[in-house]
Coordinates of C-alpha atoms in Angstrom, one line a residue:
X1 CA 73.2 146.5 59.5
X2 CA 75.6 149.6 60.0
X3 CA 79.3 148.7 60.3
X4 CA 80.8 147.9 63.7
X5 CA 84.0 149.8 64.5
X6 CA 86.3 147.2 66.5
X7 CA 88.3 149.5 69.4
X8 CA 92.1 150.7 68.2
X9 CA 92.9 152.2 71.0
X10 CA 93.8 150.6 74.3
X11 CA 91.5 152.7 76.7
X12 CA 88.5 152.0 74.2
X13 CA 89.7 148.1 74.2
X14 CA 89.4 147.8 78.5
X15 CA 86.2 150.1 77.7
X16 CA 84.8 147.4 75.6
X17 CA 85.4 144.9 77.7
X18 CA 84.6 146.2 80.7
X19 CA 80.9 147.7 79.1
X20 CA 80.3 143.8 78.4
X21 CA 81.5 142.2 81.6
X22 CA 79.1 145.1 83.4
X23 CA 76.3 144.7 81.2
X24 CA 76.4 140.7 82.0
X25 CA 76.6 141.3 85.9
X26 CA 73.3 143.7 85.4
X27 CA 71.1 141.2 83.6
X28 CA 69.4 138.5 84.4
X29 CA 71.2 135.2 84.4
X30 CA 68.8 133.6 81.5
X31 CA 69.0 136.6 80.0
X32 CA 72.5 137.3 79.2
X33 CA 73.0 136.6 75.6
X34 CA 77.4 135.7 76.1
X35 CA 78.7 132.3 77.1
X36 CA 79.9 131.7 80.4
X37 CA 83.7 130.5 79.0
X38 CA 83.4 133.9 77.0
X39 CA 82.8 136.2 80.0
X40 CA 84.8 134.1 81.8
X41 CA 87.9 135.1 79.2
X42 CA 86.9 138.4 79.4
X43 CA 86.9 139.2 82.7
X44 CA 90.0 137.3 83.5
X45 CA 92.4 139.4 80.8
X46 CA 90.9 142.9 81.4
X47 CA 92.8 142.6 85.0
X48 CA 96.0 141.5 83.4
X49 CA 95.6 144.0 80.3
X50 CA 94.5 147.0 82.4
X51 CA 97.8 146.4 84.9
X52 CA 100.0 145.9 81.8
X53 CA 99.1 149.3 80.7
X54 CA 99.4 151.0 83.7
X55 CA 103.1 149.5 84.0
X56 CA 103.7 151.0 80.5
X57 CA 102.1 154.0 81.3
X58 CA 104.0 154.5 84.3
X59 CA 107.6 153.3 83.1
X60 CA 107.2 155.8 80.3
X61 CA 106.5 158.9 82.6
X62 CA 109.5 157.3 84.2
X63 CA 111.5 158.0 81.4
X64 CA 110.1 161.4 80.0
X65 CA 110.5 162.8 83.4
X66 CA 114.4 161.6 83.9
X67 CA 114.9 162.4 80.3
X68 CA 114.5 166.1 81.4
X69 CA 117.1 166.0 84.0
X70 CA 119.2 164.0 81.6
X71 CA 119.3 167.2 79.1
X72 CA 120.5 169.5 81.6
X73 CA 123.2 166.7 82.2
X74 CA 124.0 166.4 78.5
X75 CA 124.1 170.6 78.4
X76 CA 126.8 171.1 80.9
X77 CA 129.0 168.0 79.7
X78 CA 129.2 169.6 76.0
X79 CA 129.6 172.8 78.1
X80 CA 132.4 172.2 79.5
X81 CA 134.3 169.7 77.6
X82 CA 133.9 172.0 74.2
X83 CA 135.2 175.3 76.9
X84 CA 138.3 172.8 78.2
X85 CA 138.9 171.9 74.1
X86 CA 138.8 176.0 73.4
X87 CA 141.4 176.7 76.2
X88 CA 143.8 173.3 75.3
X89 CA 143.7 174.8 71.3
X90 CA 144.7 178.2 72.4
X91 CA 147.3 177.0 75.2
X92 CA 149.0 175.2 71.5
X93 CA 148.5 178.7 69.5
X94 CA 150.6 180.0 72.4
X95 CA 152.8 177.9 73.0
X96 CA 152.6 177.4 76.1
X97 CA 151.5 173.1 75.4
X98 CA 153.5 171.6 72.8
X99 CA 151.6 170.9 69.3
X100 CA 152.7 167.2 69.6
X101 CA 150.7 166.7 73.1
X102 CA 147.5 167.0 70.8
X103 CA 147.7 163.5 69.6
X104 CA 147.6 162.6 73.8
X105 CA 143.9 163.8 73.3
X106 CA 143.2 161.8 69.9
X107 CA 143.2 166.1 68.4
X108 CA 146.1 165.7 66.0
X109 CA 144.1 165.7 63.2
X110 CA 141.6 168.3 64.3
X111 CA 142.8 171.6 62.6
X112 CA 142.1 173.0 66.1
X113 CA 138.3 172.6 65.5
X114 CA 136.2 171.3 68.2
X115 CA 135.0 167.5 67.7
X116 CA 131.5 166.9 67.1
X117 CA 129.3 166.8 70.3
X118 CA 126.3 166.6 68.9
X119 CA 125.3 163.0 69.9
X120 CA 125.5 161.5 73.0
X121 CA 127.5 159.0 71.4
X122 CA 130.3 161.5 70.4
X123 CA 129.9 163.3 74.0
X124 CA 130.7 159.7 75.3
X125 CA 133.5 159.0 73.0
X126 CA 135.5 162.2 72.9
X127 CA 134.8 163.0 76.9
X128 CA 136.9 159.8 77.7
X129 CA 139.5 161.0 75.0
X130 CA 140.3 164.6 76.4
X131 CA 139.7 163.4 80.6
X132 CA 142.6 160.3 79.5
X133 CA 144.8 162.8 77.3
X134 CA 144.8 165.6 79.9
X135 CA 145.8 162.6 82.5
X136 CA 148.4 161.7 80.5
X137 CA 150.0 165.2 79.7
X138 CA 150.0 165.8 83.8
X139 CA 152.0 162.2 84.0
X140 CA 154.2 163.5 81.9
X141 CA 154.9 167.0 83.9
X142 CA 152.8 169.2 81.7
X143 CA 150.8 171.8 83.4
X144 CA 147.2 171.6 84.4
X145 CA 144.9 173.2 82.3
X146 CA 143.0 175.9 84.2
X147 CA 139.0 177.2 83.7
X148 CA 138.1 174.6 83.9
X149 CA 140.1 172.1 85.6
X150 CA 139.8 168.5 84.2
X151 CA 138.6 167.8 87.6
X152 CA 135.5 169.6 86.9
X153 CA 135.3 168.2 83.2
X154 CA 135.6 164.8 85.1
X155 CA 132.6 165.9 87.2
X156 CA 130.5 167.0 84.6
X157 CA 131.3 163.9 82.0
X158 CA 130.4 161.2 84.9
X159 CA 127.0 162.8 85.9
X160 CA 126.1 162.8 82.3
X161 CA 127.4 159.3 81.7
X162 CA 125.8 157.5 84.8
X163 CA 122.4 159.6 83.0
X164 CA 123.2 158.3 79.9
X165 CA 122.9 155.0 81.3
X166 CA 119.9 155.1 83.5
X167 CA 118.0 156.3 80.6
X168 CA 119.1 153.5 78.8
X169 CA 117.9 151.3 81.4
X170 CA 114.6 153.3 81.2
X171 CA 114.4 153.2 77.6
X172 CA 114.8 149.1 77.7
X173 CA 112.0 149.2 80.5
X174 CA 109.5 151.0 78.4
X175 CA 110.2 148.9 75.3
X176 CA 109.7 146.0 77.0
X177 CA 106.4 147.3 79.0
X178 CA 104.8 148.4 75.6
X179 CA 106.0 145.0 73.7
X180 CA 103.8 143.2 76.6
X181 CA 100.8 145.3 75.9
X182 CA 101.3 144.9 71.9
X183 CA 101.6 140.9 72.1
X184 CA 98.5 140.8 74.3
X185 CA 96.1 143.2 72.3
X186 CA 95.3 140.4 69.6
X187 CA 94.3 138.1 72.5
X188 CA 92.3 141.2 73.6
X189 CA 90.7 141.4 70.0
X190 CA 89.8 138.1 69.8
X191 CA 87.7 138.3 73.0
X192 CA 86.4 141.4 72.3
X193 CA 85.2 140.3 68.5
X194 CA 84.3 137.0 70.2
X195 CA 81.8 139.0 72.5
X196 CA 80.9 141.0 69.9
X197 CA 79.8 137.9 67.5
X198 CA 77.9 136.3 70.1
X199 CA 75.9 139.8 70.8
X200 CA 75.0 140.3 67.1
X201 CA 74.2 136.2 66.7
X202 CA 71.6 136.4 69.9
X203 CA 70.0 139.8 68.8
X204 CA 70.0 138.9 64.8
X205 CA 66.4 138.4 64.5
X206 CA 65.2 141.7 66.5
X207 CA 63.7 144.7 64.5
X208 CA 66.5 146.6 63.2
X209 CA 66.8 149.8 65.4
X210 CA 66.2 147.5 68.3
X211 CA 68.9 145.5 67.4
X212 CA 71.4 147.9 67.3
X213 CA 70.4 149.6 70.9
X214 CA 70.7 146.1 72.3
X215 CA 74.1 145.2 70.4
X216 CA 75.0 149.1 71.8
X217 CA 74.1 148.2 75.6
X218 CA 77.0 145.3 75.2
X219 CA 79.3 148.2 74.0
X220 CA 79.1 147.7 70.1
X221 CA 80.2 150.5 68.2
X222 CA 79.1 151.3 65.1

């Protein structure tokens, strides 16, 4: 008897199943070689495993899709926030905002380098720092920075962050649609080989190649 190849995929899973269910509704009553509490399992979890994929499915297109209007977000937020950075460090190399007013901005310590904005995490962090430092220096009747305004670094940082956060919700939504569909394939499995077992167990005693082309017609791969 050749080895059986159990599905490890779930498209050939719900093909399993549904080849079984299908083959049972074709054949005569007396004739069909699964129990009734089998079939009955079967055909009562495709349903719920089919719709549990299609909600992954879906929720992950979900996030891919806003996850390509989130980059653009996270573009212009470095964009700008690195441009207003530039033009603070050379307002201090001239003079024209005191050295001291760097620490405002949490920059005392930054050798007039840009911060790293290479995570989202950092964008997050240091976007907060310069929009709050630049608020403060105005308070304290500095001048506003021009090209860009913090106005528009405002803008740019609250568009990314309310993206950052909705593809963190998206994120949490496809984690939790693909941990359904994980915790449900071994109850899938156990069907499916349970089908299978009772397939090869009715058909054991059959010629060889007939056996297998009946064990195939219940969607046995081998």
């Amino acid at each position: 008897m050749p080895y059986r190849r159990l599905p490890n995929t779930d498209n050939a899973r719900i093909k399993a199943l549904r080849t079984a269910i299908n083959k049972c509704a074709n054949t005569d009553f007396n004739d069909v070689v699964i129990s009734m509490k089998t079939l009955h399992k079967a055909k009562s979890s495709i349903g719920k495993f089919e719709r549990m994929c299609e909600i992954y499915k879906q929720t992950f297109e979900t996030q891919i899709k806003a996850n390509k209007t989130f980059q653009k977000q996270i573009k212009n937020a470095r964009m700008y926030l690195s441009h207003f950075i530039q033009v603070l460090y050379l307002s201090v190399i001239r003079n024209e905002i005191n050295h001291t007013n760097l620490a405002l901005y949490g920059l005392e310590e930054s050798n007039l380098q840009v911060p790293d904005l290479n995570t989202n995490e950092m964008l997050l962090e240091w976007g907060q720092k310069i929009i709050d430092g630049e608020e403060k220096r105005i308070s304290q009747r500095g001048v506003p920075i021009y090209n860009p305004t913090i106005a528009k670094v405002k803008v740019m940082y609250s568009i990314f962050k309310d993206g950052y956060n909705t593809q963190k919700i998206h994120q949490k939504a496809t984690i939790r649609t693909q941990k359904n569909v994980e915790n449900f394939r071994s109850e899938i499995d156990a069907i499916i080989l349970e089908l299978w077992d009772q397939v090869e167990s009715a058909n054991m005693n059959l010629p060889s190649k007939m056996k297998i082309d009946k064990n195939k017609e219940y969607g046995i791969v081998y």
